[in-house]
């Protein structure tokens, strides 16, 4: 006969045993949503001479591969299979990622409209694009099965990029892509919008790194160096390798 | 396919496998921590998604100075705490209401669920700082130094918060508190 625990120690012991773990369907559902929301494992961002992000050293890669090996291929295969559930191919055709057409032109150059309507070629992971209109239950996003981008239609659901983090990610990816293609003014506008909307966001460190590069590409070497100096003070152990000591806009930004 | 493209495709596959495996390995822990940090059951999936979004964004920054598990816990707690701060002022889940006078079923499964609900109601009596330390120390059974690293606080602060949390929980148990307002 089970009885109710009485003291804290007993509560703790019981809690360790009874607290819920996610069911397999729930795990698969979340994985599927994550797959739709993000580019899996975007590479370190290299913008000209700026290296934003860190590379994985050989030892760390081995660590990760060891983890992969320990779990086994069947599980990965199952996850990959599950990840495709609920994605409808539009006409069965694959098309290169380019532009998502909106029914109505956006009224202002907000971060989301800039990201959604500009035909920027970016190779560091797809940017999810969605229509904010409440009456449209279907949205266009880009998914990247391997090396080929495919335009597909998925239904808006719990996996829709509705969270602040998803918006932050989208804005900063847009800024990064524009820096890479030389659209520095657009990138700066996106960074400013991120600063305004998410002054204490989860990705402020990345924003700060991108701002340094933007300043450098605008030819504002002194400003870039000052920002870089502040960055190093604020984020002494930052993984983003940002230095503006060799800031040369003609060479593609800060080094 | 050119050699460069082939290498890029290989790198993409490695990254995909790496992230998929991290998810497969750590999803249960992340899920449980998110729940124990006070996320309502119906919101857990969204918060877990957010946690893995951050992991995906930052995995390249993982330098191995801490264990991968510690690193993931740190992200989990930041995301869960942020989520809870935003939601907590608006609503508290009635599911978590703990009524100490409620009958306890002899059915093991039902009892387990009741105990889990009551555990979360008890945890709700703690503030976020104490709750984080309590969950990591008592439920996840991590060491003090690990907790200090995850939460970015001093070791003494870990022990201080744990002592206060335990005292508070003891008091709640003694007085039959921990009841969420309906």
Coordinates of C-alpha atoms in Angstrom, one line a residue:
Chain A
X1 CA 0.0 0.0 0.0
X2 CA 1.5 3.3 -1.1
X3 CA 1.2 6.2 1.3
X4 CA 1.8 9.9 1.0
X5 CA 5.3 11.0 1.9
X6 CA 5.6 13.1 5.0
X7 CA 8.9 14.8 5.3
X8 CA 11.0 16.6 2.8
X9 CA 13.6 13.9 2.3
X10 CA 10.8 11.5 1.5
X11 CA 9.3 13.9 -0.9
X12 CA 12.6 14.4 -2.7
X13 CA 13.1 10.7 -3.0
X14 CA 9.7 10.1 -4.4
X15 CA 9.9 13.1 -6.7
X16 CA 13.0 11.7 -8.4
X17 CA 11.0 8.6 -9.1
X18 CA 7.7 9.9 -10.2
X19 CA 8.4 13.1 -12.1
X20 CA 7.2 12.7 -15.7
X21 CA 9.5 12.1 -18.7
X22 CA 8.3 12.9 -22.1
X23 CA 6.6 10.3 -24.1
X24 CA 8.1 9.2 -27.4
X25 CA 5.3 10.7 -29.5
X26 CA 5.9 14.0 -27.6
X27 CA 9.6 13.9 -28.2
X28 CA 9.0 13.2 -31.9
X29 CA 6.5 16.0 -32.1
X30 CA 9.0 18.5 -30.6
X31 CA 11.8 17.3 -32.9
X32 CA 9.6 17.7 -35.9
X33 CA 8.8 21.2 -34.9
X34 CA 12.4 22.1 -34.3
X35 CA 13.3 20.7 -37.7
X36 CA 10.8 23.1 -39.2
X37 CA 11.9 26.0 -37.2
X38 CA 15.6 26.0 -37.6
X39 CA 18.5 25.1 -39.9
X40 CA 20.0 22.1 -38.2
X41 CA 23.6 22.9 -37.2
X42 CA 24.3 26.1 -39.0
X43 CA 28.0 26.5 -39.7
X44 CA 30.2 29.1 -38.0
X45 CA 29.6 32.4 -39.6
X46 CA 32.3 33.9 -41.6
X47 CA 31.8 37.3 -43.0
X48 CA 34.8 38.4 -45.0
X49 CA 37.6 38.4 -42.5
X50 CA 35.4 38.3 -39.5
X51 CA 34.8 35.0 -37.9
X52 CA 31.7 35.1 -35.8
X53 CA 31.3 31.8 -34.0
X54 CA 33.8 29.2 -33.1
X55 CA 35.0 26.2 -35.0
X56 CA 34.8 22.8 -33.4
X57 CA 38.3 21.5 -32.8
X58 CA 39.2 17.9 -33.6
X59 CA 38.9 16.8 -30.0
X60 CA 35.5 18.3 -29.6
X61 CA 34.3 16.9 -32.9
X62 CA 35.5 13.5 -31.7
X63 CA 33.5 14.0 -28.5
X64 CA 30.4 14.7 -30.4
X65 CA 31.0 11.8 -32.8
X66 CA 31.5 9.6 -29.8
X67 CA 28.1 10.7 -28.5
X68 CA 26.5 10.1 -31.9
X69 CA 28.0 6.6 -32.0
X70 CA 26.9 5.7 -28.6
X71 CA 23.3 6.3 -29.4
X72 CA 23.2 4.5 -32.7
X73 CA 21.9 4.9 -36.1
X74 CA 18.5 3.4 -35.6
X75 CA 17.4 6.2 -33.3
X76 CA 18.7 8.8 -35.6
X77 CA 17.0 7.2 -38.5
X78 CA 13.8 7.1 -36.6
X79 CA 14.1 10.7 -35.7
X80 CA 14.8 11.7 -39.2
X81 CA 11.8 9.8 -40.4
X82 CA 9.6 11.4 -37.8
X83 CA 10.9 14.8 -38.7
X84 CA 9.3 14.5 -42.1
X85 CA 5.9 13.9 -40.7
X86 CA 3.4 16.6 -41.4
X87 CA 5.4 18.3 -44.2
X88 CA 3.5 18.5 -47.4
X89 CA 5.4 18.8 -50.6
X90 CA 3.9 21.5 -52.8
X91 CA 3.3 19.9 -56.1
X92 CA 6.2 17.6 -55.5
X93 CA 8.6 20.0 -57.1
X94 CA 11.7 21.4 -55.5
X95 CA 12.7 24.9 -56.2
X96 CA 15.7 26.9 -55.2
X97 CA 15.1 29.2 -52.3
X98 CA 14.7 32.7 -53.4
X99 CA 11.7 34.8 -52.6
X100 CA 8.5 34.2 -50.8
X101 CA 5.7 36.1 -52.3
X102 CA 3.3 37.9 -50.0
X103 CA -0.2 38.6 -51.1
X104 CA 0.1 42.3 -50.0
X105 CA 3.2 44.3 -50.0
X106 CA 4.5 45.0 -46.5
X107 CA 3.6 48.5 -45.3
X108 CA 7.0 49.3 -43.8
X109 CA 10.5 47.9 -43.9
X110 CA 10.3 46.1 -40.7
X111 CA 12.8 43.4 -39.9
X112 CA 10.4 40.7 -40.8
X113 CA 9.3 42.2 -44.0
X114 CA 12.9 42.8 -45.1
X115 CA 13.8 39.2 -44.3
X116 CA 10.7 37.8 -46.0
X117 CA 10.8 39.8 -49.2
X118 CA 14.4 40.2 -50.1
X119 CA 15.9 37.7 -52.5
X120 CA 19.1 37.4 -50.5
X121 CA 21.2 34.3 -51.2
X122 CA 22.5 33.0 -47.9
X123 CA 24.3 29.8 -47.4
X124 CA 24.4 29.6 -43.7
X125 CA 21.0 28.1 -43.1
X126 CA 17.5 28.8 -44.1
X127 CA 15.5 31.6 -42.7
X128 CA 12.0 30.7 -41.8
X129 CA 9.5 33.0 -43.4
X130 CA 5.9 33.3 -42.4
X131 CA 2.9 35.4 -43.0
X132 CA 1.7 37.2 -39.9
X133 CA -1.9 37.5 -41.2
X134 CA -4.2 35.7 -38.9
X135 CA -6.5 34.5 -41.7
X136 CA -3.9 32.5 -43.5
X137 CA -3.4 29.1 -41.8
X138 CA -0.7 28.1 -44.3
X139 CA 2.8 29.5 -44.4
X140 CA 5.7 29.2 -46.6
X141 CA 9.0 28.2 -45.1
X142 CA 12.3 26.9 -46.4
X143 CA 13.6 23.6 -45.3
X144 CA 16.9 22.2 -46.2
X145 CA 16.9 18.5 -46.5
X146 CA 20.5 18.2 -47.3
X147 CA 22.3 20.6 -49.6
X148 CA 19.2 21.5 -51.6
X149 CA 16.7 24.1 -50.5
X150 CA 13.2 23.2 -51.0
X151 CA 10.1 25.4 -50.9
X152 CA 7.4 23.6 -49.0
X153 CA 4.2 24.3 -47.3
X154 CA 3.6 23.4 -43.7
X155 CA 0.7 24.2 -41.5
X156 CA 1.0 26.7 -38.8
X157 CA 1.1 24.9 -35.5
X158 CA 3.0 24.8 -32.3
X159 CA 6.1 24.7 -34.4
X160 CA 5.4 28.1 -36.0
X161 CA 8.2 30.6 -35.3
X162 CA 6.1 32.6 -32.8
X163 CA 8.5 32.9 -29.9
X164 CA 10.7 35.8 -29.2
X165 CA 13.7 33.6 -29.7
X166 CA 12.6 32.6 -33.2
X167 CA 12.1 36.2 -34.1
X168 CA 15.5 37.1 -32.7
X169 CA 17.1 34.4 -34.7
X170 CA 15.4 35.4 -37.9
X171 CA 16.3 39.0 -37.6
X172 CA 20.0 38.3 -36.9
X173 CA 20.2 35.8 -39.6
X174 CA 18.8 38.3 -42.0
X175 CA 21.4 40.9 -40.8
X176 CA 24.2 38.4 -41.2
X177 CA 23.1 37.5 -44.7
X178 CA 22.9 41.1 -45.7
X179 CA 26.4 41.8 -44.3
X180 CA 27.6 38.9 -46.4
X181 CA 26.1 40.3 -49.5
X182 CA 27.2 43.9 -48.9
X183 CA 23.8 45.3 -48.0
X184 CA 25.2 46.9 -45.0
X185 CA 22.5 49.5 -44.6
X186 CA 19.8 46.9 -44.5
X187 CA 21.9 44.9 -42.1
X188 CA 22.3 47.9 -39.9
X189 CA 18.6 48.5 -39.9
X190 CA 17.9 45.0 -38.9
X191 CA 20.4 45.2 -36.1
X192 CA 18.9 48.4 -34.9
X193 CA 15.5 46.8 -34.9
X194 CA 16.8 43.9 -32.9
X195 CA 18.3 46.3 -30.4
X196 CA 15.0 48.1 -30.1
X197 CA 12.8 45.1 -29.8
X198 CA 15.1 42.9 -27.8
X199 CA 17.4 45.1 -25.7
X200 CA 18.0 42.1 -23.3
X201 CA 17.4 39.4 -25.8
X202 CA 19.0 36.0 -25.7
X203 CA 21.1 36.7 -28.7
X204 CA 22.5 40.1 -27.8
X205 CA 26.1 38.8 -27.9
X206 CA 25.7 37.8 -31.5
X207 CA 24.1 41.1 -32.3
X208 CA 27.0 42.9 -30.7
X209 CA 29.4 40.9 -32.9
X210 CA 27.5 41.7 -36.0
X211 CA 27.4 45.4 -35.1
X212 CA 31.1 45.5 -35.0
X213 CA 31.4 44.1 -38.5
X214 CA 28.7 46.4 -39.8
X215 CA 30.6 49.5 -38.5
X216 CA 33.7 48.2 -40.1
X217 CA 32.1 47.7 -43.4
X218 CA 30.7 51.2 -43.3
X219 CA 34.3 52.4 -43.0
X220 CA 33.9 53.5 -39.4
X221 CA 37.1 52.0 -38.1
X222 CA 37.3 54.0 -34.9
X223 CA 33.7 53.1 -34.0
X224 CA 34.4 49.4 -34.9
X225 CA 37.5 49.3 -32.7
X226 CA 35.6 51.0 -29.8
X227 CA 32.8 48.5 -30.1
X228 CA 35.2 45.6 -30.3
X229 CA 37.0 46.8 -27.2
X230 CA 33.7 47.0 -25.3
X231 CA 32.8 43.6 -26.6
X232 CA 35.9 42.1 -25.3
X233 CA 35.3 43.6 -21.9
X234 CA 31.6 42.6 -21.8
X235 CA 32.1 39.1 -23.2
X236 CA 35.7 38.1 -22.2
X237 CA 35.0 34.5 -22.9
X238 CA 32.9 35.0 -25.9
X239 CA 33.0 32.3 -28.5
X240 CA 32.6 35.0 -31.2
X241 CA 36.0 35.8 -32.5
X242 CA 35.6 39.5 -33.3
X243 CA 38.5 41.8 -33.6
X244 CA 38.6 45.1 -35.3
X245 CA 42.3 45.7 -35.2
X246 CA 42.6 45.2 -38.9
X247 CA 39.3 46.7 -39.9
X248 CA 39.3 47.2 -43.6
X249 CA 35.9 47.7 -45.3
X250 CA 37.4 46.9 -48.7
X251 CA 38.6 43.5 -47.4
X252 CA 35.2 42.6 -46.2
X253 CA 35.0 43.9 -42.7
X254 CA 36.7 43.5 -39.4
X255 CA 39.2 40.8 -38.9
Chain B
X1 CA 29.0 17.3 -57.5
X2 CA 32.3 19.0 -57.0
X3 CA 34.7 18.2 -54.2
X4 CA 33.9 21.4 -52.3
X5 CA 30.2 20.6 -52.5
X6 CA 30.7 17.1 -51.4
X7 CA 32.7 18.3 -48.4
X8 CA 30.0 20.8 -47.6
X9 CA 27.3 18.1 -47.8
X10 CA 29.4 15.9 -45.5
X11 CA 29.8 18.7 -43.1
X12 CA 26.1 19.3 -43.2
X13 CA 25.4 15.6 -42.5
X14 CA 27.8 15.6 -39.5
X15 CA 26.1 18.7 -38.1
X16 CA 22.7 17.2 -38.6
X17 CA 23.6 14.0 -36.9
X18 CA 25.4 15.8 -34.1
X19 CA 22.4 17.9 -33.3
X20 CA 19.9 15.0 -33.7
X21 CA 21.9 13.0 -31.3
X22 CA 22.2 15.8 -28.8
X23 CA 18.4 16.0 -29.0
X24 CA 17.9 12.3 -28.6
X25 CA 20.2 12.2 -25.6
X26 CA 19.2 15.3 -23.7
X27 CA 15.6 15.8 -24.6
X28 CA 14.3 13.9 -21.5
X29 CA 16.5 15.9 -19.1
X30 CA 15.7 19.2 -20.7
X31 CA 12.0 18.3 -20.7
X32 CA 12.1 17.4 -17.0
X33 CA 14.0 20.5 -16.0
X34 CA 11.7 22.8 -18.0
X35 CA 8.8 21.3 -16.2
X36 CA 10.4 21.5 -12.8
X37 CA 11.3 25.1 -13.4
X38 CA 7.6 25.8 -13.3
X39 CA 6.6 25.7 -16.9
X40 CA 2.9 24.7 -17.3
X41 CA 2.4 21.3 -18.8
X42 CA 0.8 22.6 -21.9
X43 CA 3.7 24.9 -22.6
X44 CA 6.6 22.5 -22.0
X45 CA 6.9 21.5 -25.6
X46 CA 7.3 25.1 -26.8
X47 CA 9.9 25.8 -24.2
X48 CA 11.8 22.7 -25.0
X49 CA 11.8 23.8 -28.7
X50 CA 13.2 27.1 -27.6
X51 CA 16.0 25.4 -25.6
X52 CA 17.0 23.3 -28.6
X53 CA 16.9 26.3 -30.9
X54 CA 19.4 28.0 -28.6
X55 CA 21.5 24.9 -28.5
X56 CA 21.5 24.7 -32.3
X57 CA 22.5 28.3 -32.5
X58 CA 25.3 28.0 -30.0
X59 CA 26.6 24.5 -30.5
X60 CA 29.5 25.8 -32.4
X61 CA 30.5 27.9 -29.4
X62 CA 30.7 24.9 -27.1
X63 CA 34.3 24.6 -26.2
X64 CA 34.3 21.7 -23.8
X65 CA 35.3 23.8 -20.8
X66 CA 32.3 22.4 -19.0
X67 CA 30.6 19.1 -19.8
X68 CA 28.0 19.1 -22.6
X69 CA 25.4 18.3 -20.0
X70 CA 26.3 21.2 -17.8
X71 CA 26.3 23.5 -20.8
X72 CA 22.8 22.3 -21.9
X73 CA 21.5 22.6 -18.3
X74 CA 22.7 26.2 -18.3
X75 CA 20.8 27.0 -21.5
X76 CA 17.7 25.2 -20.3
X77 CA 17.6 27.2 -17.1
X78 CA 18.0 30.5 -18.8
X79 CA 15.3 29.8 -21.4
X80 CA 12.9 28.3 -18.8
X81 CA 13.4 31.1 -16.4
X82 CA 12.8 33.7 -19.1
X83 CA 9.7 31.9 -20.2
X84 CA 8.4 31.6 -16.7
X85 CA 9.0 35.3 -15.9
X86 CA 6.9 36.3 -18.9
X87 CA 4.1 33.9 -18.2
X88 CA 4.0 33.7 -14.4
X89 CA 2.4 37.0 -13.7
X90 CA -0.5 36.2 -15.9
X91 CA -1.5 32.7 -14.8
X92 CA -0.6 29.9 -12.5
X93 CA -1.7 26.5 -13.6
X94 CA -4.6 25.2 -11.7
X95 CA -3.3 21.7 -12.4
X96 CA -0.6 22.3 -9.9
X97 CA -2.9 23.2 -7.1
X98 CA -2.0 21.2 -4.1
X99 CA -4.7 20.4 -1.7
X100 CA -3.2 18.4 1.3
X101 CA -6.6 17.3 2.3
X102 CA -7.4 15.7 -1.0
X103 CA -7.7 11.9 -0.9
X104 CA -4.8 9.9 -2.1
X105 CA -5.5 7.1 -4.5
X106 CA -4.1 3.8 -3.9
X107 CA -3.6 3.3 -7.6
X108 CA 0.2 3.6 -8.2
X109 CA -0.1 5.5 -11.5
X110 CA -2.6 8.0 -10.2
X111 CA -0.6 8.4 -7.0
X112 CA 2.6 9.1 -9.0
X113 CA 0.8 11.7 -11.0
X114 CA -0.6 13.3 -7.8
X115 CA 2.8 13.3 -6.2
X116 CA 4.4 14.9 -9.2
X117 CA 1.7 17.6 -9.3
X118 CA 2.2 18.3 -5.6
X119 CA 5.9 18.4 -6.0
X120 CA 5.5 21.1 -8.6
X121 CA 3.1 23.0 -6.3
X122 CA 5.7 22.8 -3.6
X123 CA 8.4 24.1 -6.0
X124 CA 6.0 26.9 -6.9
X125 CA 6.5 28.2 -3.3
X126 CA 10.1 29.0 -4.1
X127 CA 11.4 31.9 -5.9
X128 CA 13.2 31.2 -9.2
X129 CA 16.7 31.4 -7.7
X130 CA 16.0 29.0 -4.9
X131 CA 14.0 26.8 -7.2
X132 CA 16.8 26.5 -9.7
X133 CA 19.3 25.4 -7.0
X134 CA 16.9 23.1 -5.4
X135 CA 16.0 21.3 -8.7
X136 CA 19.6 20.9 -9.7
X137 CA 20.8 19.8 -6.3
X138 CA 18.0 17.7 -4.9
X139 CA 16.3 16.4 -8.0
X140 CA 19.0 16.3 -10.7
X141 CA 21.6 15.5 -8.1
X142 CA 24.3 17.7 -9.5
X143 CA 27.2 18.8 -7.4
X144 CA 27.6 22.3 -5.9
X145 CA 30.4 23.3 -8.3
X146 CA 28.4 22.1 -11.3
X147 CA 25.4 24.1 -10.1
X148 CA 27.6 27.2 -9.6
X149 CA 28.8 26.9 -13.1
X150 CA 25.4 26.4 -14.6
X151 CA 23.8 29.3 -12.8
X152 CA 26.9 31.5 -12.9
X153 CA 26.9 32.1 -9.1
X154 CA 29.4 31.5 -6.3
X155 CA 29.6 28.1 -4.6
X156 CA 28.7 29.7 -1.3
X157 CA 25.6 31.2 -2.9
X158 CA 24.6 27.8 -4.1
X159 CA 24.7 26.3 -0.6
X160 CA 23.0 29.4 0.8
X161 CA 20.1 29.2 -1.6
X162 CA 19.8 25.5 -1.1
X163 CA 19.6 25.9 2.6
X164 CA 16.9 28.6 2.3
X165 CA 15.0 26.5 -0.2
X166 CA 15.0 23.4 2.0
X167 CA 13.9 25.5 5.0
X168 CA 11.1 27.0 2.9
X169 CA 10.0 23.6 1.6
X170 CA 10.1 22.1 5.1
X171 CA 7.9 24.9 6.4
X172 CA 5.4 24.5 3.6
X173 CA 5.2 20.8 4.2
X174 CA 4.7 21.3 8.0
X175 CA 2.0 23.9 7.4
X176 CA 0.3 22.2 4.5
X177 CA 1.1 25.1 2.3
X178 CA 2.1 25.1 -1.3
X179 CA -1.4 25.6 -2.5
X180 CA -1.8 27.6 -5.6
X181 CA -4.5 30.1 -5.8
X182 CA -7.3 29.0 -8.1

